[in-house]
Short mmCIF file of C-alpha atoms and ligand atoms in Angstrom, two decimals:
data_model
loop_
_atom_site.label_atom_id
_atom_site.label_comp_id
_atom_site.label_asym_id
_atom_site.label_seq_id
_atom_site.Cartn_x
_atom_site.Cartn_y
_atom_site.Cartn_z
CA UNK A 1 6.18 -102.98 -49.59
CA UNK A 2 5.17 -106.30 -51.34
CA UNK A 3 4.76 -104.66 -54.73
CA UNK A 4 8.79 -103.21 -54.16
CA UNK A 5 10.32 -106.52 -52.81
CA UNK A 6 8.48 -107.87 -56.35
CA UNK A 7 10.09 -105.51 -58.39
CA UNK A 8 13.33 -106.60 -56.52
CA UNK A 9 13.92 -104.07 -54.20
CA UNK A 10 15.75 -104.34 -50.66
CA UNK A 11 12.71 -103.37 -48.43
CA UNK A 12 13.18 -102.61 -44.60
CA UNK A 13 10.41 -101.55 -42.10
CA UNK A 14 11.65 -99.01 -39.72
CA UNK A 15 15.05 -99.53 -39.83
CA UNK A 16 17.93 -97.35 -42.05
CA UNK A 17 17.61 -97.46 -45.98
CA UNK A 18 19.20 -94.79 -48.22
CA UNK A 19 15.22 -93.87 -49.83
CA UNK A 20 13.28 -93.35 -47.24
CA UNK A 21 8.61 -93.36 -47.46
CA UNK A 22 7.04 -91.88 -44.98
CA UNK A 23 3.69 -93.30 -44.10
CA UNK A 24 1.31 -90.19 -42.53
CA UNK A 25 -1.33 -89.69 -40.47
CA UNK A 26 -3.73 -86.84 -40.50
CA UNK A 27 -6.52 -88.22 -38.62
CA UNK A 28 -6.15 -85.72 -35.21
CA UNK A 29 -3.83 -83.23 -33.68
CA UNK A 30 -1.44 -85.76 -32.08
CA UNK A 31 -1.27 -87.95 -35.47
CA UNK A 32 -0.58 -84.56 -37.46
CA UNK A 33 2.29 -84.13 -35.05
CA UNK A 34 3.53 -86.96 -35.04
CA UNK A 35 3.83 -87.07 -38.42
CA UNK A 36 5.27 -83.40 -39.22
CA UNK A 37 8.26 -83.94 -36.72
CA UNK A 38 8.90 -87.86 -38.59
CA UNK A 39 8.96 -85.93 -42.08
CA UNK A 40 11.28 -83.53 -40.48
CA UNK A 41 13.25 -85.17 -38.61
CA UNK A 42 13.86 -87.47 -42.47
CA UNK A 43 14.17 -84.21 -44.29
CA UNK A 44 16.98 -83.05 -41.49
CA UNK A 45 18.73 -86.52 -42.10
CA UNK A 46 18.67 -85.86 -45.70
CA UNK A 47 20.23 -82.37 -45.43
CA UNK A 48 22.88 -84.38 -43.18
CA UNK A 49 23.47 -86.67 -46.46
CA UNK A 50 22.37 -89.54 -44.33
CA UNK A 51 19.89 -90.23 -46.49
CA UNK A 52 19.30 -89.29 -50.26
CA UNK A 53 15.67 -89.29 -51.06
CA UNK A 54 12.81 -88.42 -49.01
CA UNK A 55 9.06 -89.40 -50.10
CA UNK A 56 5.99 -88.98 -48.43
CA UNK A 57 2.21 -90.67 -48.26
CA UNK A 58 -0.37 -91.77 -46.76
CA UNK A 59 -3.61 -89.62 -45.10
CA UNK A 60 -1.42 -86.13 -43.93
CA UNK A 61 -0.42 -85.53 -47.55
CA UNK A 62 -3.80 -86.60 -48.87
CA UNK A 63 -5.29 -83.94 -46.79
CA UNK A 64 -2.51 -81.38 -46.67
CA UNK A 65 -0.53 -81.61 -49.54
CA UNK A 66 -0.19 -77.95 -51.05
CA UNK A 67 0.75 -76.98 -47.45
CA UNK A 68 3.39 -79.59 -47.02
CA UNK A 69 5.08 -78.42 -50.42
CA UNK A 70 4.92 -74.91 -49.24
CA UNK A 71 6.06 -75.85 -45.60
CA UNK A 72 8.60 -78.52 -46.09
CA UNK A 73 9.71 -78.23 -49.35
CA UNK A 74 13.02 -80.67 -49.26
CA UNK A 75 10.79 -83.33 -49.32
CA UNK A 76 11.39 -85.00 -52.89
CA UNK A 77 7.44 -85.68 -53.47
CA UNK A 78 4.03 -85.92 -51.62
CA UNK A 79 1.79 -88.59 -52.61
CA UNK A 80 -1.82 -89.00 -51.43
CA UNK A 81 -3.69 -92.06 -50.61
CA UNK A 82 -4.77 -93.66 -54.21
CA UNK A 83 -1.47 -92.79 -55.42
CA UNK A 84 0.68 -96.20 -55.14
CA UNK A 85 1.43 -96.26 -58.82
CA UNK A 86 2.98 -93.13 -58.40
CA UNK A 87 4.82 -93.47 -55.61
CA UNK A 88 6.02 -96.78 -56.87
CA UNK A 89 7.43 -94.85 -60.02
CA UNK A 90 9.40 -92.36 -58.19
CA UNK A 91 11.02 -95.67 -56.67
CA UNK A 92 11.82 -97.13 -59.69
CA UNK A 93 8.98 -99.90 -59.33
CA UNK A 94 6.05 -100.99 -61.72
CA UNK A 95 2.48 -101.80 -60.02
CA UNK A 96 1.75 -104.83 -60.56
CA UNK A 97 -2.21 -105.98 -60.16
CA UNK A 98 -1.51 -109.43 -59.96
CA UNK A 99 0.49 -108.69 -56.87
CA UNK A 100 -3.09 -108.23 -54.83
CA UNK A 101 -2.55 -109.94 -51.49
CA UNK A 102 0.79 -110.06 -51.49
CA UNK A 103 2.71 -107.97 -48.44
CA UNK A 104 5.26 -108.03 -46.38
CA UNK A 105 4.74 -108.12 -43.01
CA UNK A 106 5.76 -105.97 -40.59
CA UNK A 107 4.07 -107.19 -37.35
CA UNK A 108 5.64 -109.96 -35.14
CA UNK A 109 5.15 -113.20 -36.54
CA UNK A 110 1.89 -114.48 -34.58
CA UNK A 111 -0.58 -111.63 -36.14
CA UNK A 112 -1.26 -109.89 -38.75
CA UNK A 113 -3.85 -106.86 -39.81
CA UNK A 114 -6.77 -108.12 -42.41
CA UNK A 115 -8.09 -104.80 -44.15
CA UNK A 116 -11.07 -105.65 -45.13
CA UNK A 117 -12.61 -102.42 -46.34
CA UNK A 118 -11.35 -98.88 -47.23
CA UNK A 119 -13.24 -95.55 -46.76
CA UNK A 120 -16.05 -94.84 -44.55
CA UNK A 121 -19.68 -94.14 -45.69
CA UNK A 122 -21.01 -92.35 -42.13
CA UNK A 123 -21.57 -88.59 -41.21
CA UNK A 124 -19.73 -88.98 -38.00
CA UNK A 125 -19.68 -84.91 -37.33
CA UNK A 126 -16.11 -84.75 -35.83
CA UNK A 127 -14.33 -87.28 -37.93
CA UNK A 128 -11.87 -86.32 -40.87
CA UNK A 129 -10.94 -89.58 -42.39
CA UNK A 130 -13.54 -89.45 -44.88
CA UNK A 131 -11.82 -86.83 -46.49
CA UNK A 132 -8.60 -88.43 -46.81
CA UNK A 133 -9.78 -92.01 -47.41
CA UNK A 134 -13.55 -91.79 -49.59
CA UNK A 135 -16.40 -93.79 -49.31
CA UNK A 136 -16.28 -97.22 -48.39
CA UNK A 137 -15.04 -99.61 -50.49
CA UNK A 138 -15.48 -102.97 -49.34
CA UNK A 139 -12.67 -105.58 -50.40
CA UNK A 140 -14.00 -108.95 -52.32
CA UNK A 141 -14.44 -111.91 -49.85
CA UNK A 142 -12.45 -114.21 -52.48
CA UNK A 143 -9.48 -111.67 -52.40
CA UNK A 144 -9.80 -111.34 -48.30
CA UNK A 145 -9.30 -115.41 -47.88
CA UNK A 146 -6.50 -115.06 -50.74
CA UNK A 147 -4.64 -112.59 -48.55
CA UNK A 148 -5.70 -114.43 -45.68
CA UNK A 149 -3.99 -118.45 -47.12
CA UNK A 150 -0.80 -116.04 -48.18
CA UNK A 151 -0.75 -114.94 -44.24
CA UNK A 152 -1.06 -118.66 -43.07
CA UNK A 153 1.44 -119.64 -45.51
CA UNK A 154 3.88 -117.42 -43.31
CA UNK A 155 2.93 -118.63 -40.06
CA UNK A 156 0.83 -116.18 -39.19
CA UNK A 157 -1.91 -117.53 -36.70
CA UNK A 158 -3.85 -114.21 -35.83
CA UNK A 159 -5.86 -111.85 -38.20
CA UNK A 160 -7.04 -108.47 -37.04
CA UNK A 161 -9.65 -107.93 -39.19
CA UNK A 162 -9.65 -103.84 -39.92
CA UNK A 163 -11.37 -101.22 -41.62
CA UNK A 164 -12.79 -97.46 -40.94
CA UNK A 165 -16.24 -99.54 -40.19
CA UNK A 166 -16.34 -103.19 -40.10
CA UNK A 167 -20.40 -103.13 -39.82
CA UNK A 168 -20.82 -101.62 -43.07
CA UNK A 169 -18.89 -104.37 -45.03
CA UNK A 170 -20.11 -105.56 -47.87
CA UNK A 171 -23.17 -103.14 -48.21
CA UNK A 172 -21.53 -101.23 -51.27
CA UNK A 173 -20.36 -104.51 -52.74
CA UNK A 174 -22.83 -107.16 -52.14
CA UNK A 175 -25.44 -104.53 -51.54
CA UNK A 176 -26.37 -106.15 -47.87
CA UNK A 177 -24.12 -106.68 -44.67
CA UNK A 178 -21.62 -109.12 -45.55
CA UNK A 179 -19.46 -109.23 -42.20
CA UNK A 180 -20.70 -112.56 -40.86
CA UNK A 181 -20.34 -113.96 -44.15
CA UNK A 182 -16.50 -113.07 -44.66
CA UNK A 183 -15.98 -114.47 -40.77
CA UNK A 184 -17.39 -118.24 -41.62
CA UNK A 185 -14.97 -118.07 -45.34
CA UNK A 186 -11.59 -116.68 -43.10
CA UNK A 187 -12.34 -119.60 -40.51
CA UNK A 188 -12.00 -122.38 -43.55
CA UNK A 189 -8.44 -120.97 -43.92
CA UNK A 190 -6.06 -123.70 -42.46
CA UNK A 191 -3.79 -122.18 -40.22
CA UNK A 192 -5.12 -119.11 -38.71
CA UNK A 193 -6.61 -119.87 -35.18
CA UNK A 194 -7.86 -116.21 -34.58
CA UNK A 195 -10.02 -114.14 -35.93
CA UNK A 196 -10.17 -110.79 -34.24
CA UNK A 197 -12.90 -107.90 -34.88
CA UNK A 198 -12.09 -104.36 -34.43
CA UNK A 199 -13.37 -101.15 -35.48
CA UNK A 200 -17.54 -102.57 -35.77
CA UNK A 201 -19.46 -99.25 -35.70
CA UNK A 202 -22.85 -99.29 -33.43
CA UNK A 203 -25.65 -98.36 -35.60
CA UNK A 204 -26.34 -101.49 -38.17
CA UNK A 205 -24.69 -103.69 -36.25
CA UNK A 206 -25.15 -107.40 -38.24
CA UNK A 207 -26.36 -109.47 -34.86
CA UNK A 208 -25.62 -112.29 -36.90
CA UNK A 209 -21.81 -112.05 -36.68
CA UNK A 210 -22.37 -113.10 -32.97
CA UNK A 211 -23.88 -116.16 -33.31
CA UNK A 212 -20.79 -116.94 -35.32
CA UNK A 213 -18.64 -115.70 -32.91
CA UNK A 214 -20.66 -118.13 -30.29
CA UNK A 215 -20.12 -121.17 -32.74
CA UNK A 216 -16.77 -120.87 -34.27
CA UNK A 217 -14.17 -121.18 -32.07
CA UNK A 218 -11.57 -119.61 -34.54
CA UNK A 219 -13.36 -116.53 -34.28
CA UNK A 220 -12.27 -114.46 -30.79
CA UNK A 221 -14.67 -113.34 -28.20
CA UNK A 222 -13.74 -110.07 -28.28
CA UNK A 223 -14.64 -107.06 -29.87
CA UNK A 224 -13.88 -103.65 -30.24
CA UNK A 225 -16.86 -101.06 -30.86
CA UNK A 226 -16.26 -97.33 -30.90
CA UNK A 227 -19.10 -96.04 -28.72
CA UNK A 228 -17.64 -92.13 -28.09
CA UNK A 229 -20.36 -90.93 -25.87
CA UNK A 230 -23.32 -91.76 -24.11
CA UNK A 231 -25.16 -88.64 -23.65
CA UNK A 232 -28.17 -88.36 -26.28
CA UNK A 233 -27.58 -84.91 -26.90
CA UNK A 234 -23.78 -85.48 -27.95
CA UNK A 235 -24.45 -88.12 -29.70
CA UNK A 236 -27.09 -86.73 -31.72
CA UNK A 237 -24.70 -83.20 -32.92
CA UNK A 238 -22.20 -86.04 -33.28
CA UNK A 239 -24.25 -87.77 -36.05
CA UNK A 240 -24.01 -91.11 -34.96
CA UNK A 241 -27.53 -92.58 -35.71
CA UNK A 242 -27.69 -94.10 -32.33
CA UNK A 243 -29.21 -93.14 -29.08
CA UNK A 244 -27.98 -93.85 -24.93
CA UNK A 245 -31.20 -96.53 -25.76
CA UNK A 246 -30.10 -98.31 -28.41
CA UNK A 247 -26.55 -98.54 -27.37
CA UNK A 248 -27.45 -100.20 -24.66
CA UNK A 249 -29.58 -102.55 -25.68
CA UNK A 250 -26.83 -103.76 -28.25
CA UNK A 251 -24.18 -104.49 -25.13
CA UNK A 252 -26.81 -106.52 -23.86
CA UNK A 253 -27.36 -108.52 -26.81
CA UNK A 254 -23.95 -108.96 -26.92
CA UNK A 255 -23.64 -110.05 -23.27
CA UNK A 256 -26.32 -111.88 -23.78
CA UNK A 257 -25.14 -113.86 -27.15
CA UNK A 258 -21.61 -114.36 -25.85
CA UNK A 259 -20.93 -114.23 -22.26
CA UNK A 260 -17.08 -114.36 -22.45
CA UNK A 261 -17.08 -111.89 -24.63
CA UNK A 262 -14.54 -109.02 -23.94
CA UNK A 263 -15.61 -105.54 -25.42
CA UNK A 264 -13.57 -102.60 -26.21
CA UNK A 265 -14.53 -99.10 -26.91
CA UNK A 266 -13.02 -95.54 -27.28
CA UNK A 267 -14.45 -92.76 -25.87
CA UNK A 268 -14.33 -88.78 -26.74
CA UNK A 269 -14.43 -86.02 -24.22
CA UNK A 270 -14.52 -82.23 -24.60
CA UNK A 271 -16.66 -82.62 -27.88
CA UNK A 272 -18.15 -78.92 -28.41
CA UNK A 273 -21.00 -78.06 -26.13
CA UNK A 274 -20.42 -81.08 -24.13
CA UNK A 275 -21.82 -79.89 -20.51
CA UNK A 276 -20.53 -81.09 -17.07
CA UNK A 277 -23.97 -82.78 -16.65
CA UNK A 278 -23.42 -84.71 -20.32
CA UNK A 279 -20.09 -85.46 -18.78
CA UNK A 280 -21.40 -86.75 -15.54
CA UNK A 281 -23.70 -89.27 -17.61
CA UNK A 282 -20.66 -90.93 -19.67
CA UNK A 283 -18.38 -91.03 -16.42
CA UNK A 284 -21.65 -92.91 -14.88
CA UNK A 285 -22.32 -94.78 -18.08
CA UNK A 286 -18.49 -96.33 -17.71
CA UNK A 287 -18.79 -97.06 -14.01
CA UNK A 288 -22.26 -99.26 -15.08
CA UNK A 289 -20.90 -100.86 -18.08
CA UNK A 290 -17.93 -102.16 -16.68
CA UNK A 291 -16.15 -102.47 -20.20
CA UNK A 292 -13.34 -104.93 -20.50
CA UNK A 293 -11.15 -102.17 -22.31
CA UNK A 294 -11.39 -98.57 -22.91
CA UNK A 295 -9.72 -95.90 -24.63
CA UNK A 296 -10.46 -91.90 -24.17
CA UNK A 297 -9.31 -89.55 -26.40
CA UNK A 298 -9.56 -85.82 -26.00
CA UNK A 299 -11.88 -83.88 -28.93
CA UNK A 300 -9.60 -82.48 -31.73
CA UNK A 301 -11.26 -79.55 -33.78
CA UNK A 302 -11.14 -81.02 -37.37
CA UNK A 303 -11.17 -78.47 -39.93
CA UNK A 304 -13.99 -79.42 -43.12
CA UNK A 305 -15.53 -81.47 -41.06
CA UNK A 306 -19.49 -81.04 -39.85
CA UNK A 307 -17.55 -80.15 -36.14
CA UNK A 308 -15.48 -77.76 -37.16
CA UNK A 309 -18.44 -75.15 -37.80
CA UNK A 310 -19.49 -75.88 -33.78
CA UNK A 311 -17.53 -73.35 -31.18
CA UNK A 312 -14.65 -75.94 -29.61
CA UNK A 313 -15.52 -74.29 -26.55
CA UNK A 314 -14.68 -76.71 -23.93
CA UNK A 315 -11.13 -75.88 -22.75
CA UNK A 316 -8.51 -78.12 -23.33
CA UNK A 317 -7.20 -78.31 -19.80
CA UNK A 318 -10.90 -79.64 -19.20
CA UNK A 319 -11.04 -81.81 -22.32
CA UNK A 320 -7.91 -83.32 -20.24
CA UNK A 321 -9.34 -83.60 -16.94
CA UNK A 322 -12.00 -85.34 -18.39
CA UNK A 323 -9.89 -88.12 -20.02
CA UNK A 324 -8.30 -88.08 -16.96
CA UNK A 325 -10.85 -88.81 -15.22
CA UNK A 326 -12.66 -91.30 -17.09
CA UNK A 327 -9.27 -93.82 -17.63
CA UNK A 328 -8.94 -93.33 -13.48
CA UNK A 329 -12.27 -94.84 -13.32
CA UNK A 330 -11.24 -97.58 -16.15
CA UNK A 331 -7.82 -98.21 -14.24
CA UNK A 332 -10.05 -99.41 -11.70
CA UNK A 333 -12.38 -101.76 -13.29
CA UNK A 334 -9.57 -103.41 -15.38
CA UNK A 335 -7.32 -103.73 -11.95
CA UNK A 336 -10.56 -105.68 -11.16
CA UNK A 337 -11.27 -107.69 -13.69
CA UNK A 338 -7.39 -108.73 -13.70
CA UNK A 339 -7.37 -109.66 -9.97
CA UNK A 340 -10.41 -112.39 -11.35
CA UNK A 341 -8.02 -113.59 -14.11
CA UNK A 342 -5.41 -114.76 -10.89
CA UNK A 343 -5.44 -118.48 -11.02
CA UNK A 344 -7.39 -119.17 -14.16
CA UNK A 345 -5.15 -120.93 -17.14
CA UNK A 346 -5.05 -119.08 -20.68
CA UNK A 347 -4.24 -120.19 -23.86
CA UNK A 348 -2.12 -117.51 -24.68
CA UNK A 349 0.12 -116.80 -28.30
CA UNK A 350 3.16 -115.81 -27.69
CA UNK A 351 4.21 -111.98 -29.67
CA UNK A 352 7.46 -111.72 -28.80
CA UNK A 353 10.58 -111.50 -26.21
CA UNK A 354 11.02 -108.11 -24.55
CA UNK A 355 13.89 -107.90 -21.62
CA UNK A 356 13.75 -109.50 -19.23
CA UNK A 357 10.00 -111.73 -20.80
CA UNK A 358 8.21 -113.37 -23.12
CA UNK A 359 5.45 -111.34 -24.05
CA UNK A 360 1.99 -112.98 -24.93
CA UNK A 361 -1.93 -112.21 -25.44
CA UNK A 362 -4.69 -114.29 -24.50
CA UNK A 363 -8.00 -114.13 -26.84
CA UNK A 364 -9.13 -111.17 -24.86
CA UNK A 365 -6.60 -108.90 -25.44
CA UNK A 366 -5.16 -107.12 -28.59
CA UNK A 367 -1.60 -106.44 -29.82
CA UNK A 368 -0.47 -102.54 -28.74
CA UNK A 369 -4.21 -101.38 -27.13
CA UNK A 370 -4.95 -104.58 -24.64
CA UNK A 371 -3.40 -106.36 -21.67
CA UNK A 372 0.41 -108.33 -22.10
CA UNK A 373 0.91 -111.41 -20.22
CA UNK A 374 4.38 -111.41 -19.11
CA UNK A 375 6.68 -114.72 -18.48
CA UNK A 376 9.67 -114.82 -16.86
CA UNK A 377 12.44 -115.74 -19.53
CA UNK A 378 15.09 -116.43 -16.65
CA UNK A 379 12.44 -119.30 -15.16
CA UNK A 380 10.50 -119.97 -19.06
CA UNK A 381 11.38 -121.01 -22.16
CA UNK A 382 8.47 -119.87 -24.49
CA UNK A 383 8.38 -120.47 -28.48
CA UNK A 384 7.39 -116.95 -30.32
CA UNK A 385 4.28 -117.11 -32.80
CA UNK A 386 3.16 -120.50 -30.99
CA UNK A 387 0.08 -120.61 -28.43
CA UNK A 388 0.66 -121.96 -24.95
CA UNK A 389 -0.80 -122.63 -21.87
CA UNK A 390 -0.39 -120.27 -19.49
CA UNK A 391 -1.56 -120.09 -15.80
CA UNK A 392 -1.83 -116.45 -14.57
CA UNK A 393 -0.07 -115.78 -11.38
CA UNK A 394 -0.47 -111.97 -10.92
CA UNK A 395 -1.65 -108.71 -12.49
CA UNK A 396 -1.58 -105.13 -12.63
CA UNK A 397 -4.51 -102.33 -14.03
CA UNK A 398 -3.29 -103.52 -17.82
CA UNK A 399 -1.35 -106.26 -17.44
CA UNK A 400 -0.85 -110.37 -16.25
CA UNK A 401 2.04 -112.22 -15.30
CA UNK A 402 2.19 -115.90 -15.61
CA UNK A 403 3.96 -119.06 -16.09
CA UNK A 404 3.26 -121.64 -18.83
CA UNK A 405 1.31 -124.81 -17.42
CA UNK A 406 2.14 -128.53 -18.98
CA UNK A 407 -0.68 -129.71 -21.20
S1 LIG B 1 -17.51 -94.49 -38.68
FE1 LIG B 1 -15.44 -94.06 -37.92
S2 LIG B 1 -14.23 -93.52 -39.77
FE2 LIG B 1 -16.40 -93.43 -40.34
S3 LIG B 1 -16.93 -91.26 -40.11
FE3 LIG B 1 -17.49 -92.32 -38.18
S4 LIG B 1 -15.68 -92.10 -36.83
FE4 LIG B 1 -15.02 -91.63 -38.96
#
């Protein structure tokens, strides 16, 4: 979108244009879904002459494209996911390399995502986006905290650092782990006041990145490590190069490092030969660990990946139950950990207005995955993409209310 606006075109995020680029997904069954009925509900406003061109991108066409042309031919081109100078061509647009960093932002105005790295280097068995997205291809700290000074420069006071696995960066690139590295140049950058991790893979994990979580106070305690299963067995046909062991001796060194720190992790159930008793030891697992945030996604059979030549042979009526199951157990243990959150004070940055309230985050909580807080706009007048003070008068399983508190 940055390289278009450069070349002088009217860009718009989600809203009506008369060329329309559709972004895909192809990562699991819901994405794929998703994206089919976008590209055809585009296609059915083209045939409607709402629209005149259709394009599409991104991982779906990466991974599918002879199948899209066969299946939805009105579509005026498929692109896959190294393919910006063409797309930009079809749309009348030169790439420009000097243009690195440059964006336009489509987020509210208090964050904005930092990809760091593209590609993933691991043999996770069930996972796909290696296919669509390569190896991984860490991005040059220099060109990171040139991206990062452009963000400031717009106001933006959150980064959400990103990539397939954050834990790897910098191996391909500065042949050793890199990530605490990047974290003390991003905190230099005047302007941004959060740093936020996502996306660290287990196995690897630099331990050094949480000392400077402990001492920089730009850098959020939170983070957000994809654990998917407990049970050794699973995790072993899964190919994750960690064991029940070792995973838990990392959340204790990260307990351990920094306290405050809130953890987030996704979860898979229905994985193929995943028994009742391997299920039993995950739902344990997440009554013990008491995470701070958890997602649990049902398996999706992945074709070309090491998965697919398993037998999916846990239903999917079970694969449900079992996701079920496990976020009843989470609804619990985040009502909880809310009801301690009643009375404290939280310096909270303010996303956005929504209805009837302002909507804000404190530094444990993401955009779209985490906890809102929620203030009264009839009672509150709150400023959007500024931080404020904010007592916490109530909560619910995934969200706070509260009301801002003079400094
Ligand atoms: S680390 Fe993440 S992106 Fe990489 S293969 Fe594993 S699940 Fe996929």
């Amino acid at each position: 979108m940055g390289q278009l606006r450069a070349n002088g075109k009217d860009v718009v995020h989600e809203e009506e244009g008369n060329v329309v680029v559709i972004n895909t997904c192809g990562f699991i069954d819901n994405a794929k879904e998703e994206s089919v009925n976008t590209i055809l509900e585009y296609v059915g406003r083209k045939e409607s002459g709402l629209v005149d061109k259709v394009f599409v991108t991104g991982c779906l066409s990466e991974r599918y494209k002879p199948e899209l042309q066969k299946e939805i031919p009105d579509v005026d081109a498929y692109f896959g996911t190294s393919d910006l100078p063409g797309l930009l061509k079809v749309l009348e647009a030169d790439y420009k390399h000097e243009l690195l960093g440059e964006r336009l932002v489509t987020t509210p105005r208090s964050y904005a995502y930092l990809k760091i790295a593209e590609g993933c280097d691991r043999p996770c068995s069930f996972c796909a986006i290696p296919l669509m997205r390569g190896g991984h291809k860490s991005k040059p700290i220099e060109d990171l905290v040139k991206e990062a000074k452009n963000l400031a420069v717009k106001g933006i006071k959150e980064l959400i650092l990103i990539a397939q696995d954050l834990t790897y960066y910098g191996l391909d690139l500065y042949k050793e782990r890199m990530l605490a590295d990047l974290l003390r140049a991003l905190v230099k950058v005047e302007g941004i006041e959060w740093i936020r991790l996502h996306y660290a893979f287990p196995t690897g994990f630099p331990e050094e990145v949480l000392d400077v979580m402990r001492e920089e106070s730009k850098i959020c305690n939170y983070i957000d490590i994809p654990l998917q299963h407990i049970s050794d067995p699973i995790l072993k046909s899964m190919r994750r190069g960690t064991t029940r062991e070792k995973t838990n001796r990392l959340l204790k060194v990260f307990r351990q490092k920094v306290p405050q720190m809130a953890i987030r992790t996704t979860l898979i159930v229905g994985y193929p030969g995943e028994t009742e008793d391997d299920f039993r030891i995950l739902k344990e697992w997440v009554k013990k660990m008491r995470f701070d945030r958890l997602g649990c996604f049902t398996y999706s059979h992945e074709e070309n990946t090491h998965a697919y030549s398993l037998e999916d042979n846990v239903p999917e009526s079970v694969k449900k139950e079992r996701a079920n199951e496990i976020m009843e157990i989470q609804s619990q243990i985040s009502w909880e950990l809310n009801q301690e959150r009643i009375g404290t004070v939280q310096t909270c940055l303010i996303d956005r207005k929504e209805g009837a309230y302002f909507i804000g985050r404190t530094e444990q909580d993401s955009p779209d995955v985490d906890n809102e807080v929620l203030i009264d706009a009839s009672k509150h007048y709150m400023k959007i993409g500024e931080f404020a003070n904010i007592e916490i008068t109530d909560a619910s399983d995934f969200d706070l209310y509260g009301r801002p508190v003079e400094d």
